[in-house]
């Protein structure tokens, strides 16, 4: 946990950005796996962590903008809990650590909110993403469950995006700790990527590594020889010499800050010439885009820089043809990279995605494209110093998408379908992802450099 002034300042800043009323920041409750007491690992809500810092289930935070007062509502443990869980700190003691003096039982939360509603106060809350909090809000706000999310406070969302988007030095230091765990996960995967090993063994070992540092993975491990499936959580294949293994994983550090990297490895340790050629196109896009990151540039423009590098590279090996700018403008590159170049990262691996992607990745000047592929961009807006984001170009050979585009007669001026179908059907996919801090005049890659070039990966895997 940070010192209490950090949380006090964050709540003060939020009060300055929200005109009036009451702000609700709900913590998370435990989630059951197979019967009520058999629970998943607890993960606190990231906004609650940001403003109230405490990682305990069944807490609610309230910020009274009008009266400049902050509250925490939670129940103290009784002797029955203590028998099973050991001695527990009191809600009062914990709340004092984050600068909140006013605490009360959880049941008082709805009493305070209902009173505020009866007094005509504005109630601000963030869009809930867990059923229990949605139902709690529906009950407290006397609303239909289906009305809760659409009525979340846009004013609060925008204010919180403004604050959470800019990472302070102490937050960046926490993210770097998460990156260090990520480094160990990736280099462990590199050591284990040998023919005959099951994907599930590597996925399990690297997930265990994340857990061994006290928290957990920042998202379910993506690890597959079928890397053309963008988020492949199926780990049921045995590794085969000569195939590519895409590993996309990250960890949360002790304070729930995240990392997220992707590397693509040759099973057995040596890239073929064909793999090397495609890999180096993706690597060039990764490196050039990192170089292009700076305050004031729109991330969508960097996304299109990646697209152009990929089209130019694929033209050199005969898969694409024609005018690069025209190919990108028409969206031909989306056959190979049907996703955005990256996303914001912080307390969530897709930072604040629960608020709504358009609030986080877009702004008044940057609206979402409707073109296939480009419409999926999570981050398009102008970058600012202090943003932490991922740069993750990819080149994928998705047979189903190739067949669809071909049957629709799409992009025949730009794509050599014959070569694709003859030689790249079973190629898989490549993604190379780093975590980047936007600095005053450029960017900095966070964490320990994970082997990334063909040579670095081959040397590391041979050791
Ligand atoms: N790296 C996984 C994701 O961005 O969802």
Short mmCIF file of C-alpha atoms and ligand atoms in Angstrom, two decimals:
data_model
loop_
_atom_site.label_atom_id
_atom_site.label_comp_id
_atom_site.label_asym_id
_atom_site.label_seq_id
_atom_site.Cartn_x
_atom_site.Cartn_y
_atom_site.Cartn_z
CA UNK A 1 0.00 0.00 0.00
CA UNK A 2 1.17 3.56 -0.64
CA UNK A 3 1.29 6.08 2.21
CA UNK A 4 -2.07 7.56 3.21
CA UNK A 5 -1.41 10.98 1.67
CA UNK A 6 -1.41 9.37 -1.80
CA UNK A 7 -4.99 8.13 -1.34
CA UNK A 8 -6.08 11.38 0.33
CA UNK A 9 -4.67 13.38 -2.59
CA UNK A 10 -6.31 11.15 -5.18
CA UNK A 11 -9.71 11.59 -3.52
CA UNK A 12 -9.14 15.35 -3.27
CA UNK A 13 -8.27 15.52 -6.98
CA UNK A 14 -11.39 13.52 -7.82
CA UNK A 15 -13.54 15.92 -5.78
CA UNK A 16 -12.12 18.81 -7.81
CA UNK A 17 -13.16 17.13 -11.07
CA UNK A 18 -16.70 16.11 -10.06
CA UNK A 19 -19.03 19.07 -9.67
CA UNK A 20 -21.21 17.93 -6.78
CA UNK A 21 -23.01 15.03 -5.12
CA UNK A 22 -21.94 11.66 -3.78
CA UNK A 23 -19.41 9.33 -5.39
CA UNK A 24 -19.71 5.59 -4.78
CA UNK A 25 -16.59 3.46 -5.29
CA UNK A 26 -17.53 -0.16 -4.63
CA UNK A 27 -14.97 -2.76 -3.66
CA UNK A 28 -15.40 -6.33 -4.85
CA UNK A 29 -16.83 -9.30 -3.00
CA UNK A 30 -15.51 -12.85 -3.07
CA UNK A 31 -16.68 -14.96 -6.02
CA UNK A 32 -17.61 -18.62 -5.52
CA UNK A 33 -16.21 -21.39 -7.70
CA UNK A 34 -18.39 -24.42 -7.03
CA UNK A 35 -20.20 -23.77 -3.75
CA UNK A 36 -20.47 -20.57 -1.72
CA UNK A 37 -17.46 -21.02 0.55
CA UNK A 38 -15.18 -22.37 -2.22
CA UNK A 39 -13.90 -19.11 -3.63
CA UNK A 40 -11.63 -17.86 -6.39
CA UNK A 41 -8.57 -15.84 -5.38
CA UNK A 42 -9.84 -12.42 -4.29
CA UNK A 43 -9.15 -9.50 -6.65
CA UNK A 44 -10.08 -6.04 -5.43
CA UNK A 45 -11.70 -3.58 -7.82
CA UNK A 46 -9.01 -1.37 -9.37
CA UNK A 47 -10.82 1.93 -8.77
CA UNK A 48 -11.28 1.00 -5.12
CA UNK A 49 -7.55 0.21 -4.96
CA UNK A 50 -6.75 3.54 -6.57
CA UNK A 51 -8.86 5.72 -4.27
CA UNK A 52 -9.10 3.61 -1.09
CA UNK A 53 -6.07 1.28 -1.32
CA UNK A 54 -7.50 -1.61 0.69
CA UNK A 55 -7.57 -5.10 -0.76
CA UNK A 56 -10.32 -6.73 1.32
CA UNK A 57 -13.68 -8.09 0.17
CA UNK A 58 -17.02 -6.40 0.89
CA UNK A 59 -15.85 -2.81 1.28
CA UNK A 60 -17.62 0.25 -0.11
CA UNK A 61 -16.08 3.70 -0.37
CA UNK A 62 -18.11 6.90 -0.50
CA UNK A 63 -16.77 10.36 -1.35
CA UNK A 64 -19.11 13.19 -0.41
CA UNK A 65 -18.10 16.00 -2.76
CA UNK A 66 -20.45 18.58 -1.21
CA UNK A 67 -19.23 18.09 2.36
CA UNK A 68 -15.62 17.09 1.57
CA UNK A 69 -15.93 13.86 3.52
CA UNK A 70 -14.84 10.29 2.76
CA UNK A 71 -16.36 7.10 4.20
CA UNK A 72 -15.56 3.41 4.24
CA UNK A 73 -18.35 0.91 4.90
CA UNK A 74 -17.40 -2.66 5.88
CA UNK A 75 -18.07 -5.17 8.63
CA UNK A 76 -15.52 -6.16 11.20
CA UNK A 77 -14.79 -9.85 11.57
CA UNK A 78 -16.46 -11.69 14.42
CA UNK A 79 -15.10 -14.56 16.46
CA UNK A 80 -16.48 -17.18 14.02
CA UNK A 81 -14.47 -15.59 11.18
CA UNK A 82 -11.38 -15.29 13.36
CA UNK A 83 -11.48 -19.01 14.22
CA UNK A 84 -11.22 -19.83 10.49
CA UNK A 85 -9.10 -16.92 9.29
CA UNK A 86 -6.96 -15.89 12.25
CA UNK A 87 -6.87 -12.43 13.86
CA UNK A 88 -7.92 -9.64 11.48
CA UNK A 89 -7.27 -5.89 11.62
CA UNK A 90 -10.34 -3.74 12.28
CA UNK A 91 -12.01 -1.74 9.53
CA UNK A 92 -11.19 1.41 11.50
CA UNK A 93 -7.46 0.62 11.66
CA UNK A 94 -7.30 -0.31 8.00
CA UNK A 95 -9.24 2.78 6.93
CA UNK A 96 -6.91 5.03 8.92
CA UNK A 97 -4.03 3.74 6.76
CA UNK A 98 -5.67 5.31 3.71
CA UNK A 99 -6.72 8.49 5.49
CA UNK A 100 -10.39 7.69 6.08
CA UNK A 101 -11.68 8.43 9.59
CA UNK A 102 -15.40 7.85 9.01
CA UNK A 103 -16.22 4.17 8.98
CA UNK A 104 -19.44 2.26 9.55
CA UNK A 105 -21.03 -1.17 9.10
CA UNK A 106 -21.80 -2.15 5.52
CA UNK A 107 -25.56 -1.89 6.14
CA UNK A 108 -25.08 1.85 6.76
CA UNK A 109 -23.95 2.28 3.15
CA UNK A 110 -27.42 1.94 1.66
CA UNK A 111 -28.91 4.10 4.43
CA UNK A 112 -26.50 6.95 3.55
CA UNK A 113 -27.13 6.64 -0.18
CA UNK A 114 -30.92 6.44 0.15
CA UNK A 115 -30.84 9.54 2.39
CA UNK A 116 -28.71 11.39 -0.18
CA UNK A 117 -31.19 10.45 -2.93
CA UNK A 118 -34.10 11.68 -0.80
CA UNK A 119 -32.26 15.01 -0.41
CA UNK A 120 -32.01 15.30 -4.20
CA UNK A 121 -28.23 14.77 -4.36
CA UNK A 122 -26.56 13.51 -7.51
CA UNK A 123 -25.22 9.95 -7.08
CA UNK A 124 -22.17 9.10 -9.15
CA UNK A 125 -21.02 5.54 -9.65
CA UNK A 126 -18.79 3.66 -12.11
CA UNK A 127 -20.16 0.97 -14.46
CA UNK A 128 -20.26 -2.27 -12.46
CA UNK A 129 -18.87 -5.41 -14.08
CA UNK A 130 -19.68 -7.97 -11.38
CA UNK A 131 -23.24 -9.23 -10.81
CA UNK A 132 -23.15 -8.75 -7.04
CA UNK A 133 -22.26 -5.06 -7.29
CA UNK A 134 -24.82 -4.52 -10.07
CA UNK A 135 -27.53 -6.02 -7.87
CA UNK A 136 -26.32 -4.02 -4.85
CA UNK A 137 -26.50 -0.77 -6.84
CA UNK A 138 -29.93 -1.69 -8.27
CA UNK A 139 -31.18 -2.22 -4.74
CA UNK A 140 -29.65 0.93 -3.27
CA UNK A 141 -30.60 3.16 -6.20
CA UNK A 142 -34.05 1.57 -6.55
CA UNK A 143 -33.42 0.77 -10.21
CA UNK A 144 -33.94 -2.20 -12.51
CA UNK A 145 -30.74 -4.27 -12.78
CA UNK A 146 -30.67 -3.61 -16.53
CA UNK A 147 -30.73 0.16 -15.91
CA UNK A 148 -27.71 0.24 -13.59
CA UNK A 149 -24.85 0.17 -16.12
CA UNK A 150 -26.36 2.64 -18.62
CA UNK A 151 -26.91 5.14 -15.79
CA UNK A 152 -23.31 5.13 -14.55
CA UNK A 153 -21.91 8.66 -14.15
CA UNK A 154 -20.13 9.91 -17.27
CA UNK A 155 -18.78 12.81 -15.21
CA UNK A 156 -17.17 10.40 -12.74
CA UNK A 157 -15.86 8.12 -15.50
CA UNK A 158 -14.19 11.03 -17.31
CA UNK A 159 -12.74 12.42 -14.08
CA UNK A 160 -11.32 9.05 -13.08
CA UNK A 161 -9.89 8.39 -16.55
CA UNK A 162 -8.13 11.75 -16.32
CA UNK A 163 -6.50 10.86 -13.01
CA UNK A 164 -5.72 7.19 -13.54
CA UNK A 165 -4.32 7.63 -17.07
CA UNK A 166 -1.30 9.56 -15.85
CA UNK A 167 0.96 7.26 -13.87
CA UNK A 168 3.04 8.82 -11.12
CA UNK A 169 6.65 7.75 -10.56
CA UNK A 170 5.64 5.49 -7.66
CA UNK A 171 3.06 3.76 -9.85
CA UNK A 172 5.59 3.26 -12.64
CA UNK A 173 7.93 1.69 -10.08
CA UNK A 174 5.17 -0.78 -9.15
CA UNK A 175 4.48 -1.57 -12.81
CA UNK A 176 8.19 -2.26 -13.27
CA UNK A 177 8.04 -4.77 -10.43
CA UNK A 178 5.22 -6.53 -12.28
CA UNK A 179 7.38 -6.43 -15.43
CA UNK A 180 10.20 -8.15 -13.54
CA UNK A 181 7.86 -11.03 -12.75
CA UNK A 182 6.79 -10.98 -16.41
CA UNK A 183 10.45 -11.26 -17.43
CA UNK A 184 10.80 -14.41 -15.34
CA UNK A 185 7.60 -15.87 -16.78
CA UNK A 186 8.76 -15.29 -20.35
CA UNK A 187 12.31 -16.53 -19.91
CA UNK A 188 10.97 -19.61 -18.12
CA UNK A 189 8.68 -20.30 -21.10
CA UNK A 190 11.71 -19.93 -23.39
CA UNK A 191 13.62 -22.55 -21.40
CA UNK A 192 10.69 -24.96 -21.45
CA UNK A 193 9.68 -24.64 -25.13
CA UNK A 194 11.08 -27.99 -26.19
CA UNK A 195 9.49 -30.55 -28.52
CA UNK A 196 7.38 -33.06 -26.59
CA UNK A 197 6.42 -30.67 -23.78
CA UNK A 198 2.73 -29.94 -23.34
CA UNK A 199 1.58 -26.34 -23.72
CA UNK A 200 -0.35 -26.78 -20.45
CA UNK A 201 2.88 -27.62 -18.58
CA UNK A 202 4.48 -24.32 -19.61
CA UNK A 203 1.29 -22.34 -19.02
CA UNK A 204 0.95 -23.87 -15.55
CA UNK A 205 4.59 -23.31 -14.63
CA UNK A 206 4.54 -19.63 -15.60
CA UNK A 207 1.20 -19.05 -13.88
CA UNK A 208 2.69 -20.66 -10.76
CA UNK A 209 5.65 -18.33 -11.03
CA UNK A 210 3.35 -15.30 -11.00
CA UNK A 211 1.53 -16.67 -7.98
CA UNK A 212 4.82 -17.34 -6.20
CA UNK A 213 5.42 -13.57 -6.07
CA UNK A 214 2.33 -13.08 -3.92
CA UNK A 215 -0.46 -12.09 -6.25
CA UNK A 216 -1.43 -13.57 -9.59
CA UNK A 217 -1.40 -13.41 -13.35
CA UNK A 218 -2.68 -10.15 -14.81
CA UNK A 219 -4.91 -12.09 -17.26
CA UNK A 220 -5.29 -15.78 -18.16
CA UNK A 221 -2.10 -16.99 -19.87
CA UNK A 222 -2.28 -17.03 -23.68
CA UNK A 223 0.10 -19.73 -24.85
CA UNK A 224 -0.35 -21.72 -28.03
CA UNK A 225 1.21 -23.06 -31.17
CA UNK A 226 -2.01 -21.82 -32.77
CA UNK A 227 -0.95 -18.24 -32.19
CA UNK A 228 -3.12 -17.13 -35.11
CA UNK A 229 -6.01 -17.30 -32.62
CA UNK A 230 -5.46 -13.96 -30.90
CA UNK A 231 -6.41 -14.90 -27.36
CA UNK A 232 -5.83 -18.64 -27.33
CA UNK A 233 -6.33 -20.11 -23.85
CA UNK A 234 -6.36 -23.69 -25.12
CA UNK A 235 -3.16 -25.32 -23.88
CA UNK A 236 -3.87 -28.89 -24.95
CA UNK A 237 -1.23 -29.39 -27.65
CA UNK A 238 2.15 -31.09 -27.44
CA UNK A 239 4.98 -28.89 -28.73
CA UNK A 240 6.30 -29.90 -32.13
CA UNK A 241 9.77 -29.08 -33.43
CA UNK A 242 9.64 -26.32 -36.03
CA UNK A 243 6.37 -24.71 -34.95
CA UNK A 244 6.00 -21.26 -33.43
CA UNK A 245 4.76 -20.88 -29.86
CA UNK A 246 3.07 -17.59 -29.00
CA UNK A 247 3.32 -16.69 -25.30
CA UNK A 248 1.35 -13.67 -24.06
CA UNK A 249 1.40 -13.32 -20.29
CA UNK A 250 1.97 -10.99 -17.39
CA UNK A 251 1.70 -10.72 -13.64
CA UNK A 252 0.33 -8.45 -10.97
CA UNK A 253 2.79 -7.25 -8.38
CA UNK A 254 1.99 -7.08 -4.66
CA UNK A 255 -0.02 -3.87 -5.24
CA UNK A 256 -1.95 -5.24 -8.22
CA UNK A 257 -0.10 -3.24 -10.86
CA UNK A 258 0.18 -5.24 -14.07
CA UNK A 259 2.57 -6.31 -16.78
CA UNK A 260 1.74 -7.74 -20.21
CA UNK A 261 4.31 -8.98 -22.72
CA UNK A 262 4.24 -11.26 -25.73
CA UNK A 263 7.03 -13.24 -27.28
CA UNK A 264 6.87 -15.75 -30.10
CA UNK A 265 9.30 -18.64 -29.88
CA UNK A 266 10.52 -21.33 -32.24
CA UNK A 267 9.82 -24.70 -30.63
CA UNK A 268 13.21 -26.39 -30.30
CA UNK A 269 15.12 -23.09 -30.38
CA UNK A 270 15.73 -22.25 -34.07
CA UNK A 271 13.56 -20.15 -36.36
CA UNK A 272 13.25 -21.42 -39.97
CA UNK A 273 14.13 -18.91 -42.71
CA UNK A 274 10.43 -18.47 -43.50
CA UNK A 275 9.59 -17.82 -39.82
CA UNK A 276 12.54 -15.47 -39.48
CA UNK A 277 11.38 -13.37 -42.43
CA UNK A 278 7.89 -12.84 -41.01
CA UNK A 279 9.22 -12.43 -37.45
CA UNK A 280 11.56 -9.65 -38.53
CA UNK A 281 8.73 -7.71 -40.15
CA UNK A 282 6.79 -7.83 -36.88
CA UNK A 283 9.93 -6.92 -34.93
CA UNK A 284 10.52 -3.91 -37.15
CA UNK A 285 6.95 -2.76 -36.52
CA UNK A 286 7.45 -3.22 -32.75
CA UNK A 287 10.72 -1.28 -32.68
CA UNK A 288 9.67 1.53 -35.03
CA UNK A 289 6.39 2.04 -33.18
CA UNK A 290 8.16 2.22 -29.81
CA UNK A 291 10.46 4.85 -31.32
CA UNK A 292 7.44 6.81 -32.56
CA UNK A 293 5.72 6.98 -29.15
CA UNK A 294 5.76 10.48 -27.67
CA UNK A 295 3.32 12.95 -26.14
CA UNK A 296 1.04 14.68 -28.63
CA UNK A 297 0.92 11.90 -31.23
CA UNK A 298 -2.29 9.95 -31.74
CA UNK A 299 -1.87 6.26 -31.00
CA UNK A 300 -4.01 5.52 -34.06
CA UNK A 301 -1.28 7.08 -36.20
CA UNK A 302 1.29 4.77 -34.62
CA UNK A 303 -1.10 1.86 -35.25
CA UNK A 304 -1.13 2.82 -38.94
CA UNK A 305 2.67 3.07 -38.92
CA UNK A 306 2.73 -0.58 -37.78
CA UNK A 307 0.23 -1.46 -40.51
CA UNK A 308 2.41 0.15 -43.19
CA UNK A 309 5.58 -1.58 -41.98
CA UNK A 310 3.73 -4.89 -42.03
CA UNK A 311 2.36 -4.32 -45.54
CA UNK A 312 5.80 -3.26 -46.84
CA UNK A 313 7.39 -6.33 -45.25
CA UNK A 314 4.74 -8.70 -46.56
CA UNK A 315 5.18 -7.19 -50.03
CA UNK A 316 8.89 -8.01 -49.88
CA UNK A 317 8.13 -11.69 -49.30
CA UNK A 318 5.40 -11.77 -51.94
CA UNK A 319 2.34 -12.14 -49.72
CA UNK A 320 1.09 -8.62 -50.41
CA UNK A 321 1.38 -6.33 -53.42
CA UNK A 322 0.28 -2.91 -54.66
CA UNK A 323 0.39 0.52 -53.12
CA UNK A 324 1.09 0.40 -49.37
CA UNK A 325 -0.83 3.55 -48.41
CA UNK A 326 -3.84 2.46 -50.43
CA UNK A 327 -3.72 -1.06 -48.95
CA UNK A 328 -3.73 0.36 -45.42
CA UNK A 329 -6.42 2.96 -46.18
CA UNK A 330 -8.67 0.21 -47.54
CA UNK A 331 -7.87 -2.10 -44.61
CA UNK A 332 -6.10 -4.93 -46.48
CA UNK A 333 -3.57 -5.24 -43.62
CA UNK A 334 -6.38 -6.30 -41.29
CA UNK A 335 -6.20 -9.79 -42.79
CA UNK A 336 -2.88 -10.13 -40.98
CA UNK A 337 -3.34 -7.80 -37.98
CA UNK A 338 -7.03 -7.59 -37.15
CA UNK A 339 -6.43 -5.89 -33.80
CA UNK A 340 -5.17 -2.61 -32.39
CA UNK A 341 -1.53 -1.86 -31.64
CA UNK A 342 -2.03 -1.72 -27.87
CA UNK A 343 -3.92 -0.62 -24.80
CA UNK A 344 -3.46 1.36 -21.61
CA UNK A 345 -2.03 -0.57 -18.67
CA UNK A 346 -1.90 0.06 -14.92
CA UNK A 347 -3.97 -1.44 -12.14
CA UNK A 348 -5.77 -3.36 -14.90
CA UNK A 349 -3.99 -5.03 -17.73
CA UNK A 350 -6.48 -3.21 -20.00
CA UNK A 351 -6.52 -0.20 -17.75
CA UNK A 352 -10.01 1.07 -16.83
CA UNK A 353 -11.65 -1.02 -19.53
CA UNK A 354 -14.57 -1.46 -17.11
CA UNK A 355 -15.30 2.27 -17.60
CA UNK A 356 -15.86 1.72 -21.34
CA UNK A 357 -13.14 1.60 -24.00
CA UNK A 358 -14.37 4.78 -25.70
CA UNK A 359 -13.77 6.84 -22.55
CA UNK A 360 -10.24 5.51 -22.07
CA UNK A 361 -8.87 5.06 -25.58
CA UNK A 362 -10.74 7.80 -27.44
CA UNK A 363 -11.52 11.46 -26.89
CA UNK A 364 -13.53 14.30 -28.45
CA UNK A 365 -11.10 14.51 -31.39
CA UNK A 366 -10.67 10.77 -31.87
CA UNK A 367 -13.72 8.66 -32.56
CA UNK A 368 -13.90 4.95 -33.26
CA UNK A 369 -13.51 3.78 -36.86
CA UNK A 370 -16.17 1.48 -38.32
CA UNK A 371 -13.71 -0.38 -40.57
CA UNK A 372 -13.15 -4.09 -39.79
CA UNK A 373 -10.01 -4.47 -37.67
CA UNK A 374 -9.46 -0.74 -37.16
CA UNK A 375 -12.75 -0.66 -35.23
CA UNK A 376 -11.11 -2.92 -32.62
CA UNK A 377 -8.51 -0.35 -31.57
CA UNK A 378 -8.61 -0.06 -27.77
CA UNK A 379 -6.36 2.98 -27.82
CA UNK A 380 -6.47 5.62 -30.55
CA UNK A 381 -6.32 8.98 -28.76
CA UNK A 382 -3.48 11.47 -28.42
CA UNK A 383 -0.78 10.28 -26.01
CA UNK A 384 0.27 12.20 -22.90
CA UNK A 385 3.37 12.05 -20.72
CA UNK A 386 2.75 9.47 -17.98
CA UNK A 387 0.58 7.07 -20.00
CA UNK A 388 1.65 3.43 -19.73
CA UNK A 389 0.62 1.34 -22.69
CA UNK A 390 1.46 -1.74 -24.69
CA UNK A 391 2.98 -1.83 -28.17
CA UNK A 392 2.02 -5.18 -29.66
CA UNK A 393 2.04 -5.55 -33.43
CA UNK A 394 1.17 -8.97 -34.76
CA UNK A 395 1.15 -10.92 -38.01
CA UNK A 396 -1.32 -13.79 -38.08
CA UNK A 397 -2.31 -16.29 -40.73
CA UNK A 398 -5.93 -17.06 -39.94
CA UNK A 399 -7.16 -19.59 -42.55
CA UNK A 400 -10.83 -18.84 -41.85
CA UNK A 401 -10.35 -15.09 -42.36
CA UNK A 402 -8.27 -15.65 -45.50
CA UNK A 403 -11.03 -17.90 -46.90
CA UNK A 404 -13.70 -15.32 -46.01
CA UNK A 405 -11.88 -12.36 -47.57
CA UNK A 406 -11.05 -14.41 -50.67
CA UNK A 407 -14.62 -15.63 -51.12
CA UNK A 408 -15.85 -12.03 -50.82
CA UNK A 409 -13.34 -10.96 -53.49
CA UNK A 410 -11.76 -8.54 -51.03
CA UNK A 411 -8.36 -6.87 -51.48
CA UNK A 412 -7.42 -8.84 -54.61
CA UNK A 413 -5.21 -5.88 -55.64
CA UNK A 414 -3.18 -6.25 -52.44
CA UNK A 415 -3.16 -9.91 -51.40
CA UNK A 416 -1.53 -12.87 -53.08
CA UNK A 417 -4.10 -15.45 -51.99
CA UNK A 418 -2.45 -18.31 -53.95
CA UNK A 419 0.85 -17.97 -52.09
CA UNK A 420 -0.93 -17.53 -48.77
CA UNK A 421 -2.97 -20.69 -49.18
CA UNK A 422 -0.12 -22.75 -50.58
CA UNK A 423 2.63 -21.78 -48.17
CA UNK A 424 1.30 -20.06 -45.05
CA UNK A 425 -1.87 -21.97 -44.13
CA UNK A 426 -0.30 -23.61 -41.08
CA UNK A 427 2.17 -20.87 -40.20
CA UNK A 428 0.40 -19.74 -37.00
CA UNK A 429 0.85 -16.23 -35.66
CA UNK A 430 3.46 -13.84 -34.33
CA UNK A 431 3.00 -11.06 -31.79
CA UNK A 432 5.76 -9.06 -30.08
CA UNK A 433 4.61 -6.94 -27.16
CA UNK A 434 6.35 -4.53 -24.80
CA UNK A 435 5.13 -2.24 -22.03
CA UNK A 436 5.97 1.41 -22.57
CA UNK A 437 5.94 4.58 -20.50
CA UNK A 438 5.30 7.80 -22.43
CA UNK A 439 8.00 10.21 -21.26
CA UNK A 440 8.39 13.99 -21.73
CA UNK A 441 9.85 13.65 -25.20
CA UNK A 442 9.57 10.01 -26.14
CA UNK A 443 9.11 6.68 -24.44
CA UNK A 444 10.82 4.14 -22.22
CA UNK A 445 10.39 0.36 -22.34
CA UNK A 446 9.54 -0.85 -18.84
CA UNK A 447 11.09 -3.83 -17.11
CA UNK A 448 14.11 -5.99 -17.83
CA UNK A 449 14.50 -6.45 -21.61
CA UNK A 450 13.09 -9.86 -22.53
CA UNK A 451 15.01 -11.50 -25.40
CA UNK A 452 13.32 -10.16 -28.53
CA UNK A 453 15.42 -10.37 -31.69
CA UNK A 454 15.82 -13.66 -33.54
CA UNK A 455 19.43 -13.86 -32.33
CA UNK A 456 18.62 -13.01 -28.71
CA UNK A 457 15.85 -15.61 -28.55
CA UNK A 458 17.90 -18.34 -30.25
CA UNK A 459 20.91 -17.69 -28.00
CA UNK A 460 18.75 -17.66 -24.86
CA UNK A 461 16.95 -20.87 -25.83
CA UNK A 462 20.25 -22.60 -26.61
CA UNK A 463 21.75 -21.82 -23.19
N1 LIG B 1 -2.15 -9.45 -23.60
C1 LIG B 1 -3.49 -9.82 -23.45
C2 LIG B 1 -4.45 -8.76 -23.72
O1 LIG B 1 -4.08 -7.66 -24.07
O2 LIG B 1 -5.64 -8.98 -23.56
#
